[in-house]
PDB file of C-alpha atoms in Angstrom:
ATOM      1  CA  UNK A   1     -10.519 -73.724 -11.119  1.00 68.00           C
ATOM      2  CA  UNK A   2      -8.522 -71.195  -8.942  1.00 80.00           C
ATOM      3  CA  UNK A   3      -9.635 -69.389  -5.862  1.00 79.00           C
ATOM      4  CA  UNK A   4      -9.871 -66.328  -7.682  1.00 91.00           C
ATOM      5  CA  UNK A   5     -12.619 -68.038 -10.057  1.00 93.00           C
ATOM      6  CA  UNK A   6     -14.821 -68.416  -7.121  1.00 92.00           C
ATOM      7  CA  UNK A   7     -14.098 -64.561  -6.200  1.00 95.00           C
ATOM      8  CA  UNK A   8     -14.877 -63.426  -9.811  1.00 95.00           C
ATOM      9  CA  UNK A   9     -18.256 -65.565  -9.703  1.00 94.00           C
ATOM     10  CA  UNK A  10     -19.242 -63.924  -6.391  1.00 94.00           C
ATOM     11  CA  UNK A  11     -18.674 -60.421  -7.977  1.00 95.00           C
ATOM     12  CA  UNK A  12     -20.918 -61.172 -10.794  1.00 96.00           C
ATOM     13  CA  UNK A  13     -23.454 -62.867  -7.934  1.00 95.00           C
ATOM     14  CA  UNK A  14     -23.107 -59.650  -5.964  1.00 95.00           C
ATOM     15  CA  UNK A  15     -24.222 -57.597  -8.937  1.00 96.00           C
ATOM     16  CA  UNK A  16     -27.708 -59.317  -8.828  1.00 95.00           C
ATOM     17  CA  UNK A  17     -28.420 -57.204  -5.821  1.00 95.00           C
ATOM     18  CA  UNK A  18     -28.686 -54.211  -8.216  1.00 96.00           C
ATOM     19  CA  UNK A  19     -31.592 -55.697  -9.532  1.00 95.00           C
ATOM     20  CA  UNK A  20     -33.290 -57.409  -6.570  1.00 94.00           C
ATOM     21  CA  UNK A  21     -36.089 -55.333  -5.101  1.00 95.00           C
ATOM     22  CA  UNK A  22     -36.915 -54.831  -1.400  1.00 94.00           C
ATOM     23  CA  UNK A  23     -40.251 -56.520  -1.692  1.00 91.00           C
ATOM     24  CA  UNK A  24     -41.885 -55.572   1.639  1.00 91.00           C
ATOM     25  CA  UNK A  25     -42.434 -52.065  -0.111  1.00 94.00           C
ATOM     26  CA  UNK A  26     -44.899 -53.910  -2.501  1.00 92.00           C
ATOM     27  CA  UNK A  27     -47.305 -54.265   0.268  1.00 90.00           C
ATOM     28  CA  UNK A  28     -47.202 -50.596   0.819  1.00 93.00           C
ATOM     29  CA  UNK A  29     -48.089 -50.198  -2.595  1.00 94.00           C
ATOM     30  CA  UNK A  30     -44.693 -49.111  -4.117  1.00 96.00           C
ATOM     31  CA  UNK A  31     -44.438 -50.317  -7.666  1.00 94.00           C
ATOM     32  CA  UNK A  32     -40.611 -49.855  -8.076  1.00 95.00           C
ATOM     33  CA  UNK A  33     -39.100 -50.281  -4.788  1.00 96.00           C
ATOM     34  CA  UNK A  34     -35.431 -49.688  -4.184  1.00 96.00           C
ATOM     35  CA  UNK A  35     -32.952 -52.497  -4.873  1.00 95.00           C
ATOM     36  CA  UNK A  36     -31.078 -54.442  -2.134  1.00 96.00           C
ATOM     37  CA  UNK A  37     -27.881 -52.850  -3.332  1.00 96.00           C
ATOM     38  CA  UNK A  38     -29.403 -49.242  -3.108  1.00 97.00           C
ATOM     39  CA  UNK A  39     -30.490 -50.039   0.593  1.00 97.00           C
ATOM     40  CA  UNK A  40     -26.919 -51.458   1.481  1.00 97.00           C
ATOM     41  CA  UNK A  41     -25.166 -48.307   0.052  1.00 98.00           C
ATOM     42  CA  UNK A  42     -27.234 -45.909   2.239  1.00 98.00           C
ATOM     43  CA  UNK A  43     -26.988 -48.164   5.217  1.00 98.00           C
ATOM     44  CA  UNK A  44     -23.336 -48.317   4.920  1.00 98.00           C
ATOM     45  CA  UNK A  45     -23.388 -44.399   4.756  1.00 98.00           C
ATOM     46  CA  UNK A  46     -25.723 -44.266   7.876  1.00 98.00           C
ATOM     47  CA  UNK A  47     -23.734 -47.007   9.744  1.00 98.00           C
ATOM     48  CA  UNK A  48     -20.447 -44.798   9.320  1.00 98.00           C
ATOM     49  CA  UNK A  49     -22.365 -41.827  10.682  1.00 98.00           C
ATOM     50  CA  UNK A  50     -23.782 -43.726  13.647  1.00 98.00           C
ATOM     51  CA  UNK A  51     -20.512 -45.274  14.765  1.00 98.00           C
ATOM     52  CA  UNK A  52     -18.383 -42.023  14.598  1.00 98.00           C
ATOM     53  CA  UNK A  53     -21.093 -40.247  16.791  1.00 98.00           C
ATOM     54  CA  UNK A  54     -21.396 -43.275  19.088  1.00 98.00           C
ATOM     55  CA  UNK A  55     -17.283 -43.298  19.316  1.00 98.00           C
ATOM     56  CA  UNK A  56     -16.897 -46.529  17.546  1.00 98.00           C
ATOM     57  CA  UNK A  57     -15.096 -47.392  14.346  1.00 98.00           C
ATOM     58  CA  UNK A  58     -16.885 -45.931  11.355  1.00 98.00           C
ATOM     59  CA  UNK A  59     -15.281 -47.847   8.679  1.00 98.00           C
ATOM     60  CA  UNK A  60     -15.780 -51.157  10.457  1.00 98.00           C
ATOM     61  CA  UNK A  61     -19.629 -50.353  10.843  1.00 98.00           C
ATOM     62  CA  UNK A  62     -19.926 -49.475   7.297  1.00 98.00           C
ATOM     63  CA  UNK A  63     -17.881 -52.487   6.344  1.00 97.00           C
ATOM     64  CA  UNK A  64     -20.466 -54.873   8.371  1.00 97.00           C
ATOM     65  CA  UNK A  65     -23.339 -52.686   6.851  1.00 98.00           C
ATOM     66  CA  UNK A  66     -22.238 -53.185   3.160  1.00 96.00           C
ATOM     67  CA  UNK A  67     -22.423 -57.110   3.600  1.00 95.00           C
ATOM     68  CA  UNK A  68     -25.283 -57.360   5.812  1.00 94.00           C
ATOM     69  CA  UNK A  69     -27.794 -58.563   2.869  1.00 92.00           C
ATOM     70  CA  UNK A  70     -25.217 -60.154   0.777  1.00 92.00           C
ATOM     71  CA  UNK A  71     -26.805 -63.546   1.334  1.00 92.00           C
ATOM     72  CA  UNK A  72     -30.161 -62.012  -0.579  1.00 90.00           C
ATOM     73  CA  UNK A  73     -28.241 -63.026  -3.904  1.00 90.00           C
ATOM     74  CA  UNK A  74     -29.294 -66.523  -3.038  1.00 89.00           C
ATOM     75  CA  UNK A  75     -32.508 -66.208  -0.882  1.00 87.00           C
ATOM     76  CA  UNK A  76     -33.879 -63.195  -2.366  1.00 81.00           C
ATOM     77  CA  UNK A  77     -35.452 -60.390  -0.090  1.00 81.00           C
ATOM     78  CA  UNK A  78     -37.924 -62.265   1.854  1.00 80.00           C
ATOM     79  CA  UNK A  79     -40.397 -59.898   3.568  1.00 76.00           C
ATOM     80  CA  UNK A  80     -41.694 -60.500   7.154  1.00 74.00           C
ATOM     81  CA  UNK A  81     -44.866 -62.100   5.726  1.00 76.00           C
ATOM     82  CA  UNK A  82     -43.236 -64.488   3.637  1.00 78.00           C
ATOM     83  CA  UNK A  83     -40.814 -65.476   6.481  1.00 75.00           C
ATOM     84  CA  UNK A  84     -44.132 -66.700   8.349  1.00 74.00           C
ATOM     85  CA  UNK A  85     -44.766 -69.307   5.623  1.00 80.00           C
ATOM     86  CA  UNK A  86     -41.177 -70.168   5.184  1.00 77.00           C
ATOM     87  CA  UNK A  87     -40.326 -71.003   8.692  1.00 73.00           C
ATOM     88  CA  UNK A  88     -38.483 -67.958   9.319  1.00 67.00           C
ATOM     89  CA  UNK A  89     -35.283 -66.786   7.374  1.00 73.00           C
ATOM     90  CA  UNK A  90     -32.300 -68.599   5.977  1.00 79.00           C
ATOM     91  CA  UNK A  91     -29.357 -68.701   8.268  1.00 88.00           C
ATOM     92  CA  UNK A  92     -27.156 -65.889   6.976  1.00 89.00           C
ATOM     93  CA  UNK A  93     -24.094 -67.520   8.219  1.00 91.00           C
ATOM     94  CA  UNK A  94     -24.899 -70.791   6.493  1.00 91.00           C
ATOM     95  CA  UNK A  95     -25.681 -69.143   3.043  1.00 90.00           C
ATOM     96  CA  UNK A  96     -22.385 -66.970   3.554  1.00 91.00           C
ATOM     97  CA  UNK A  97     -20.644 -70.215   4.099  1.00 92.00           C
ATOM     98  CA  UNK A  98     -21.803 -71.403   0.655  1.00 92.00           C
ATOM     99  CA  UNK A  99     -21.026 -68.279  -0.998  1.00 93.00           C
ATOM    100  CA  UNK A 100     -17.514 -68.142   0.009  1.00 92.00           C
ATOM    101  CA  UNK A 101     -16.623 -71.795  -0.313  1.00 93.00           C
ATOM    102  CA  UNK A 102     -13.651 -71.987  -2.740  1.00 92.00           C
ATOM    103  CA  UNK A 103     -12.526 -68.463  -2.181  1.00 92.00           C
ATOM    104  CA  UNK A 104      -9.087 -67.979  -0.660  1.00 94.00           C
ATOM    105  CA  UNK A 105      -9.396 -68.606   3.018  1.00 95.00           C
ATOM    106  CA  UNK A 106      -8.257 -65.176   3.899  1.00 96.00           C
ATOM    107  CA  UNK A 107     -11.108 -63.647   2.294  1.00 94.00           C
ATOM    108  CA  UNK A 108     -13.605 -66.385   3.129  1.00 94.00           C
ATOM    109  CA  UNK A 109     -12.795 -66.131   6.794  1.00 96.00           C
ATOM    110  CA  UNK A 110     -13.095 -62.556   6.869  1.00 95.00           C
ATOM    111  CA  UNK A 111     -16.727 -62.543   5.226  1.00 95.00           C
ATOM    112  CA  UNK A 112     -17.921 -65.316   7.494  1.00 95.00           C
ATOM    113  CA  UNK A 113     -16.486 -63.382  10.712  1.00 95.00           C
ATOM    114  CA  UNK A 114     -18.246 -60.167   9.296  1.00 95.00           C
ATOM    115  CA  UNK A 115     -21.524 -61.692   8.937  1.00 95.00           C
ATOM    116  CA  UNK A 116     -21.040 -63.640  12.313  1.00 95.00           C
ATOM    117  CA  UNK A 117     -20.362 -60.304  14.087  1.00 96.00           C
ATOM    118  CA  UNK A 118     -23.465 -58.464  12.322  1.00 96.00           C
ATOM    119  CA  UNK A 119     -26.014 -61.162  13.069  1.00 94.00           C
ATOM    120  CA  UNK A 120     -24.515 -61.707  16.740  1.00 94.00           C
ATOM    121  CA  UNK A 121     -24.370 -57.975  17.454  1.00 92.00           C
ATOM    122  CA  UNK A 122     -21.136 -58.810  19.014  1.00 85.00           C
ATOM    123  CA  UNK A 123     -19.589 -55.241  18.876  1.00 97.00           C
ATOM    124  CA  UNK A 124     -20.559 -51.814  19.103  1.00 98.00           C
ATOM    125  CA  UNK A 125     -20.010 -51.472  15.433  1.00 98.00           C
ATOM    126  CA  UNK A 126     -22.536 -54.244  14.630  1.00 98.00           C
ATOM    127  CA  UNK A 127     -24.891 -52.407  16.670  1.00 98.00           C
ATOM    128  CA  UNK A 128     -24.403 -49.240  14.849  1.00 98.00           C
ATOM    129  CA  UNK A 129     -24.752 -51.286  11.561  1.00 98.00           C
ATOM    130  CA  UNK A 130     -27.910 -52.960  12.602  1.00 98.00           C
ATOM    131  CA  UNK A 131     -29.382 -49.344  13.752  1.00 98.00           C
ATOM    132  CA  UNK A 132     -28.447 -48.168  10.313  1.00 98.00           C
ATOM    133  CA  UNK A 133     -30.421 -50.859   8.568  1.00 98.00           C
ATOM    134  CA  UNK A 134     -33.501 -49.873  10.531  1.00 98.00           C
ATOM    135  CA  UNK A 135     -32.868 -46.178  10.188  1.00 98.00           C
ATOM    136  CA  UNK A 136     -32.316 -46.590   6.492  1.00 98.00           C
ATOM    137  CA  UNK A 137     -35.840 -48.407   6.086  1.00 97.00           C
ATOM    138  CA  UNK A 138     -37.334 -45.689   8.206  1.00 98.00           C
ATOM    139  CA  UNK A 139     -35.756 -42.930   6.071  1.00 98.00           C
ATOM    140  CA  UNK A 140     -36.976 -44.831   2.844  1.00 98.00           C
ATOM    141  CA  UNK A 141     -40.279 -45.053   4.409  1.00 98.00           C
ATOM    142  CA  UNK A 142     -40.501 -41.300   5.039  1.00 98.00           C
ATOM    143  CA  UNK A 143     -39.447 -40.594   1.361  1.00 97.00           C
ATOM    144  CA  UNK A 144     -42.008 -43.112  -0.003  1.00 98.00           C
ATOM    145  CA  UNK A 145     -44.767 -41.441   2.259  1.00 97.00           C
ATOM    146  CA  UNK A 146     -43.821 -38.117   0.949  1.00 96.00           C
ATOM    147  CA  UNK A 147     -44.469 -39.658  -2.678  1.00 96.00           C
ATOM    148  CA  UNK A 148     -47.935 -40.717  -1.653  1.00 97.00           C
ATOM    149  CA  UNK A 149     -47.431 -43.918  -0.289  1.00 97.00           C
ATOM    150  CA  UNK A 150     -49.273 -43.517   3.005  1.00 97.00           C
ATOM    151  CA  UNK A 151     -49.179 -47.165   3.741  1.00 97.00           C
ATOM    152  CA  UNK A 152     -45.408 -46.631   4.342  1.00 97.00           C
ATOM    153  CA  UNK A 153     -46.118 -45.458   7.818  1.00 98.00           C
ATOM    154  CA  UNK A 154     -46.143 -48.988   8.981  1.00 96.00           C
ATOM    155  CA  UNK A 155     -42.590 -49.338   7.948  1.00 96.00           C
ATOM    156  CA  UNK A 156     -41.555 -46.202   9.370  1.00 98.00           C
ATOM    157  CA  UNK A 157     -43.221 -46.827  12.830  1.00 98.00           C
ATOM    158  CA  UNK A 158     -41.629 -50.350  12.804  1.00 97.00           C
ATOM    159  CA  UNK A 159     -38.150 -49.331  12.120  1.00 97.00           C
ATOM    160  CA  UNK A 160     -38.405 -46.392  14.465  1.00 98.00           C
ATOM    161  CA  UNK A 161     -39.287 -48.643  17.538  1.00 98.00           C
ATOM    162  CA  UNK A 162     -36.307 -51.088  16.725  1.00 98.00           C
ATOM    163  CA  UNK A 163     -33.665 -48.497  17.139  1.00 98.00           C
ATOM    164  CA  UNK A 164     -31.109 -49.053  19.884  1.00 98.00           C
ATOM    165  CA  UNK A 165     -28.213 -46.473  20.017  1.00 98.00           C
ATOM    166  CA  UNK A 166     -28.822 -42.796  21.099  1.00 98.00           C
ATOM    167  CA  UNK A 167     -27.527 -41.644  17.842  1.00 98.00           C
ATOM    168  CA  UNK A 168     -29.811 -43.423  15.823  1.00 98.00           C
ATOM    169  CA  UNK A 169     -32.892 -42.257  17.869  1.00 98.00           C
ATOM    170  CA  UNK A 170     -31.869 -38.817  17.818  1.00 98.00           C
ATOM    171  CA  UNK A 171     -31.433 -39.128  14.007  1.00 98.00           C
ATOM    172  CA  UNK A 172     -34.747 -40.680  13.596  1.00 98.00           C
ATOM    173  CA  UNK A 173     -36.307 -37.833  15.583  1.00 98.00           C
ATOM    174  CA  UNK A 174     -34.503 -35.109  13.417  1.00 97.00           C
ATOM    175  CA  UNK A 175     -35.676 -37.178  10.156  1.00 97.00           C
ATOM    176  CA  UNK A 176     -39.281 -37.458  11.135  1.00 97.00           C
ATOM    177  CA  UNK A 177     -39.458 -33.564  11.839  1.00 96.00           C
ATOM    178  CA  UNK A 178     -38.108 -33.003   8.426  1.00 94.00           C
ATOM    179  CA  UNK A 179     -39.422 -32.775   5.037  1.00 93.00           C
ATOM    180  CA  UNK A 180     -37.286 -35.083   2.533  1.00 95.00           C
ATOM    181  CA  UNK A 181     -36.497 -31.996   0.175  1.00 94.00           C
ATOM    182  CA  UNK A 182     -35.487 -29.525   3.037  1.00 93.00           C
ATOM    183  CA  UNK A 183     -31.776 -30.132   2.243  1.00 94.00           C
ATOM    184  CA  UNK A 184     -32.219 -28.718  -1.289  1.00 95.00           C
ATOM    185  CA  UNK A 185     -34.242 -25.911   0.098  1.00 93.00           C
ATOM    186  CA  UNK A 186     -31.481 -25.173   2.551  1.00 93.00           C
ATOM    187  CA  UNK A 187     -28.721 -25.396  -0.234  1.00 96.00           C
ATOM    188  CA  UNK A 188     -31.020 -23.193  -2.716  1.00 96.00           C
ATOM    189  CA  UNK A 189     -31.358 -20.577   0.205  1.00 94.00           C
ATOM    190  CA  UNK A 190     -35.200 -21.111   0.064  1.00 93.00           C
ATOM    191  CA  UNK A 191     -37.393 -20.942   3.084  1.00 80.00           C
ATOM    192  CA  UNK A 192     -38.670 -24.028   4.580  1.00 68.00           C
ATOM    193  CA  UNK A 193     -42.341 -24.911   4.103  1.00 58.00           C
TER     194      UNK A 193
END
């Protein structure tokens, strides 16, 4: 087996996140919640925006955010209630070490360092990526609530309360005061409701 064999295996493993659902939304009544991969994509986009507006490196923040839930290929998306009964969450750094074992060291060490930086909030970019994770959850909650899932308010409030950066807090205020389809009405030249 070559080092690239392990990289290839990981790429297939990472693909499972496209089918892995964010399980907390089931408690809000959402029958077909977003996947972990969908969440990670928008989190990365948000992280780059927050970082740029905070004067940090947007590419680094997005890089951290795209990897932030990669361990869920092995642990699944365990919601907060499940963590209570499982004695907390799996150590992301330990899971990452297992995932990267056998990969070229230059790649494995980069991934391990990314996860360590994100989990430790060791940089402004990591703080921006963490805020992006919370802001994306809040944004998804707003969208679910607009679809009639009133119980999503708990996720909106919880995520909003955990934001740290000025940019994330200001964006949250904007998002909370806006209808999810306001962007479409603006593009089409329609008046806001």
